[in-house]
Short mmCIF file of C-alpha atoms and ligand atoms in Angstrom, two decimals:
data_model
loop_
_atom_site.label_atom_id
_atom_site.label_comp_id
_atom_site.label_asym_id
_atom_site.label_seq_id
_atom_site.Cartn_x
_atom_site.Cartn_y
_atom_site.Cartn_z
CA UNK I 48 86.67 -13.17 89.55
CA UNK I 49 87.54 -13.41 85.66
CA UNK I 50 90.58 -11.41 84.55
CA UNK I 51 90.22 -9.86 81.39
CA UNK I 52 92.49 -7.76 78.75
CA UNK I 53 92.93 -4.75 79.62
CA UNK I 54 92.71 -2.02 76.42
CA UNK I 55 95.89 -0.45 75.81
CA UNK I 56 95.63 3.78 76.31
CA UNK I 57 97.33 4.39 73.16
CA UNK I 58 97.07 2.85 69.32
CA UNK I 59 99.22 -0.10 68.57
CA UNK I 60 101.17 1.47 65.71
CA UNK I 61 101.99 4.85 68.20
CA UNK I 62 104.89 2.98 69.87
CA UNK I 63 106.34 3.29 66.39
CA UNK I 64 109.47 2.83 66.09
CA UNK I 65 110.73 2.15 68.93
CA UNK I 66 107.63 -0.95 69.78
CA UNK I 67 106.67 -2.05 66.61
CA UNK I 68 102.15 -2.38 66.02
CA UNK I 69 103.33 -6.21 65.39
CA UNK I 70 105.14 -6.30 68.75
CA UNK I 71 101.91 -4.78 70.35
CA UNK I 72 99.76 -7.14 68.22
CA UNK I 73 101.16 -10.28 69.53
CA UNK I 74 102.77 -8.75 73.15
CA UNK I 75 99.40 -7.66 74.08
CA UNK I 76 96.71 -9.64 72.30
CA UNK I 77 98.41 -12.74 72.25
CA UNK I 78 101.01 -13.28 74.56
CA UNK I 79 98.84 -10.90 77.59
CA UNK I 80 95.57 -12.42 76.31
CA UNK I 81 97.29 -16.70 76.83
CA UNK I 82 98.54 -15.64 80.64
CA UNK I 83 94.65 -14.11 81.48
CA UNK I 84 92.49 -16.88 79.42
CA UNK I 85 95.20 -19.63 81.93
CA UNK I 86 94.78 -17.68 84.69
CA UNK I 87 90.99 -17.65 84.59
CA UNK I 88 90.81 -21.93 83.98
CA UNK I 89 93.54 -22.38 86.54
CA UNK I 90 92.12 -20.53 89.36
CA UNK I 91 88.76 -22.51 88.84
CA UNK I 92 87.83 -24.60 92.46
CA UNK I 93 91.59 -23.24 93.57
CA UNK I 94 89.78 -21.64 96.63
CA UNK I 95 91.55 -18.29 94.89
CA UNK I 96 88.16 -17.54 93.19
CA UNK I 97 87.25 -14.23 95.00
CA UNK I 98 90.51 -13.22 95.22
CA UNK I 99 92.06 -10.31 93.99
CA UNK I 100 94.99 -10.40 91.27
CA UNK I 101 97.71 -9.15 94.03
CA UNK I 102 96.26 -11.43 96.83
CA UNK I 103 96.40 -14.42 94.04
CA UNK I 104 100.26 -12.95 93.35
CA UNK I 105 101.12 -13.03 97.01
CA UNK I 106 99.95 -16.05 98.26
CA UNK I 107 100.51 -18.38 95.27
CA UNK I 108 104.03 -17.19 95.36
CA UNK I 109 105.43 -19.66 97.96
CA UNK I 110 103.60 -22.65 96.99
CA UNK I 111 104.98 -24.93 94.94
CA UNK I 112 102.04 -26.53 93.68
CA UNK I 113 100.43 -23.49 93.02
CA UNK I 114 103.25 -22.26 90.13
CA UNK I 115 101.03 -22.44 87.67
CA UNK I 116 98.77 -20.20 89.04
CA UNK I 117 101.37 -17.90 90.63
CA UNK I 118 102.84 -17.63 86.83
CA UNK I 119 99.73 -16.55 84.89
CA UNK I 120 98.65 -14.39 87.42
CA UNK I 121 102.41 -12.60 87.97
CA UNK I 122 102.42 -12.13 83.81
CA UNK I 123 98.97 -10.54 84.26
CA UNK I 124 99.79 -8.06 86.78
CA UNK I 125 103.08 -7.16 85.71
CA UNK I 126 101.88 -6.61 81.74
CA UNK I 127 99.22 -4.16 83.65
CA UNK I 128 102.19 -2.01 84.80
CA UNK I 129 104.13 -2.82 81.68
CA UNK I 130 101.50 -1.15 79.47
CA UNK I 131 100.71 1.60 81.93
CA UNK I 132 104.44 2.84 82.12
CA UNK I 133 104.41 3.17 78.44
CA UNK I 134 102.78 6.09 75.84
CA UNK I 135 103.65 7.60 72.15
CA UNK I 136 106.61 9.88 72.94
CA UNK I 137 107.45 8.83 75.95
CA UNK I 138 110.73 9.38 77.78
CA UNK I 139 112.17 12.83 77.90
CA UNK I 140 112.40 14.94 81.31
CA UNK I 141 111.36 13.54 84.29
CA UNK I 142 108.66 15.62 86.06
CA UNK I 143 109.69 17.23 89.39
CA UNK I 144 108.75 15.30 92.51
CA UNK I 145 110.15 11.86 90.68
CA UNK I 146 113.10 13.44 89.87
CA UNK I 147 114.05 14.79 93.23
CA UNK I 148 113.15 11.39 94.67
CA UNK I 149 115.28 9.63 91.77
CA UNK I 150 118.36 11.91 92.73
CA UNK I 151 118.09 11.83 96.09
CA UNK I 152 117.91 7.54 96.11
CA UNK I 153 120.45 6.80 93.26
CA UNK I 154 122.40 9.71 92.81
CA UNK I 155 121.14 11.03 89.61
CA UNK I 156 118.79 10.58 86.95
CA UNK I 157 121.80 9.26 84.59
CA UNK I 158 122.84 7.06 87.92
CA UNK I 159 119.29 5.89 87.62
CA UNK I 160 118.93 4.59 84.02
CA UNK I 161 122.41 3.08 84.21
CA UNK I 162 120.70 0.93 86.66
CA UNK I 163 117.77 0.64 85.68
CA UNK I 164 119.11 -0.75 81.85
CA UNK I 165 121.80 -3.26 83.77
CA UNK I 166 119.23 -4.81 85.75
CA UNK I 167 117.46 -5.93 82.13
CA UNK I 168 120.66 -6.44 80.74
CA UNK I 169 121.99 -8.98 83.19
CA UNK I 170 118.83 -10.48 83.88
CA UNK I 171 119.65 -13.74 82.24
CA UNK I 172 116.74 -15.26 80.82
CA UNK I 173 113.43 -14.74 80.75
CA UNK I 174 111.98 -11.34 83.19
CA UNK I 175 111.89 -8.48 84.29
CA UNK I 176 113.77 -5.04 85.56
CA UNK I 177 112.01 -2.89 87.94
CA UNK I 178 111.83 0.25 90.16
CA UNK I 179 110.28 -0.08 93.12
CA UNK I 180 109.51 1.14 95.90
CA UNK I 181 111.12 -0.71 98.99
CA UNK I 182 110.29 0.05 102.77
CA UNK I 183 109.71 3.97 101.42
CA UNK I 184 113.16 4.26 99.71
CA UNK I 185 113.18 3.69 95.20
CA UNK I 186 115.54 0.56 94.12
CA UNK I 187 116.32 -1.06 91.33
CA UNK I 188 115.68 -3.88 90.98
CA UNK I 189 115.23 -7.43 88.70
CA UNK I 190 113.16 -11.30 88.87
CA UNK I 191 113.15 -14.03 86.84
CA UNK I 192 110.13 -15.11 84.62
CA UNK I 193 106.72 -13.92 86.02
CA UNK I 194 107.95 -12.74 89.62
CA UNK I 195 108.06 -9.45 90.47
CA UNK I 196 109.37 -6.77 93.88
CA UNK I 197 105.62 -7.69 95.36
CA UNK I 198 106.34 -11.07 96.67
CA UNK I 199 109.29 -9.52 98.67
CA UNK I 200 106.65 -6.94 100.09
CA UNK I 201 107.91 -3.67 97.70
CA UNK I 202 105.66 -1.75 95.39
CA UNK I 203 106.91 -2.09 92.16
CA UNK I 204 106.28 1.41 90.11
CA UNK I 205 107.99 1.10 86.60
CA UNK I 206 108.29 -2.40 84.98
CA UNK I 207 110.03 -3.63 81.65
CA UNK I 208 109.39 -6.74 79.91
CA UNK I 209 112.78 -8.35 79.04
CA UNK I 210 110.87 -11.43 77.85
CA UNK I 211 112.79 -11.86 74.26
CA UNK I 212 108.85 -11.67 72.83
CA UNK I 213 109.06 -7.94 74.10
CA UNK I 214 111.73 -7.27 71.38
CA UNK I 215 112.53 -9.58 69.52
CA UNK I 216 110.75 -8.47 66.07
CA UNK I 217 112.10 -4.97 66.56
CA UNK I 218 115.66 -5.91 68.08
CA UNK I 219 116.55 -8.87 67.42
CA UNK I 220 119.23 -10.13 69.87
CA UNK I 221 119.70 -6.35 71.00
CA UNK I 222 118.47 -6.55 74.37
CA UNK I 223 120.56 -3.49 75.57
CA UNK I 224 119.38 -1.40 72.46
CA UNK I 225 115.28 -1.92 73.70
CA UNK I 226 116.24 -1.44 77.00
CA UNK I 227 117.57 2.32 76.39
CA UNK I 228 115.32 2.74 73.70
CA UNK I 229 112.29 2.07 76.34
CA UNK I 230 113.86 4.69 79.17
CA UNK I 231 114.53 7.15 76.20
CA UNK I 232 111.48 6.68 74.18
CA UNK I 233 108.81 4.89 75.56
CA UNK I 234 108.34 5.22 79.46
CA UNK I 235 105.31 7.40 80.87
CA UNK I 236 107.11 9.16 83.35
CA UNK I 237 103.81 11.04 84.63
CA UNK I 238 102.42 7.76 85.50
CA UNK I 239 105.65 6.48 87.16
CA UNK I 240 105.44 9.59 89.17
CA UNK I 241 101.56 9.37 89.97
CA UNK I 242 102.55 6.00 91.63
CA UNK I 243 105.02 7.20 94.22
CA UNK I 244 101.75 7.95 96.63
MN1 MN3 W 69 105.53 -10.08 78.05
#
């Protein structure tokens, strides 16, 4: 199989302000675009050919000698989400059957996003936060470069790029500031809902 970039659903410059058309421009065409274009030499004779991107995900991800692979093809997947969970005014109320899930597993939508924002916060490094969706229950939770909640068998239904290249142009050192400003602003809370199924 050969990956390629997916096309975003929205215009680069529609994040504005809060993901910058220059963030998009190099997040998506050339950060996105590097992880598919290694991906599709790496998996080359790797016996992984006809393998789908989660079945690459899973299986590279306890093999040591297959971290190359396991890391281009964990960046892939988890931009997919990334840009998927995203669209021009994004944030705002949470539509009904999430929210009643949200409350009843953390507490409260506030409860949530407190969460949801440490995770990315304390993530130290390079990575990810996440909510996912573990053994039937929502969690929040956070991995390290390209891993993500699949490896340890949970579907992961919201993802957020704490990769300093994710906000770096538009935040500078502010981590905390993108991470609110992508629950507040940015997040696509129809398709985080539409993934609960
Ligand atoms: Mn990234």
């Amino acid at each position: 199989m050969t990956f390629q970039l997916p096309t975003l659903d929205y215009s680069k410059s529609s994040l504005s302000p809060h993901m910058s058309e220059e963030t998009l421009d190099l997040h998506h065409g050339k950060h996105h675009q590097t992880y598919i274009t290694n991906l599709n030499n790496l998996i080359k004779n790797s016996g992984l050919e006809n393998s789908s991107l989660e079945e690459i995900v899973k299986k590279t991800s306890a093999d040591p000698s297959k971290i190359g692979i396991f890391n281009n093809a964990g960046q892939h997947w988890n931009h997919i989400l990334f840009w998927k969970c995203m669209k021009p005014k994004g944030g705002g109320a949470l539509p009904g059957k999430l929210e009643k899930r949200i409350n009843s597993d953390f507490g409260g939508v506030d409860k949530f996003k407190e969460q949801f924002i440490q995770a990315g916060v304390t993530q130290f490094g390079s990575g990810w936060a996440w909510l996912a969706i573990d053994k039937g229950k929502l969690v929040v939770t956070k991995t390290a470069n390209a891993s993500n909640p699949l490896v340890n068998n949970m579907k992961p239904i919201l993802g957020c790029d704490v990769w300093e290249h994710s906000y770096y142009v538009d935040y500078r050192n502010r981590r905390p500031d993108y991470l609110k400003s992508f629950i507040e602003n940015l997040v696509n809370w129809e398709f985080v809902e539409s993934q609960l199924d």
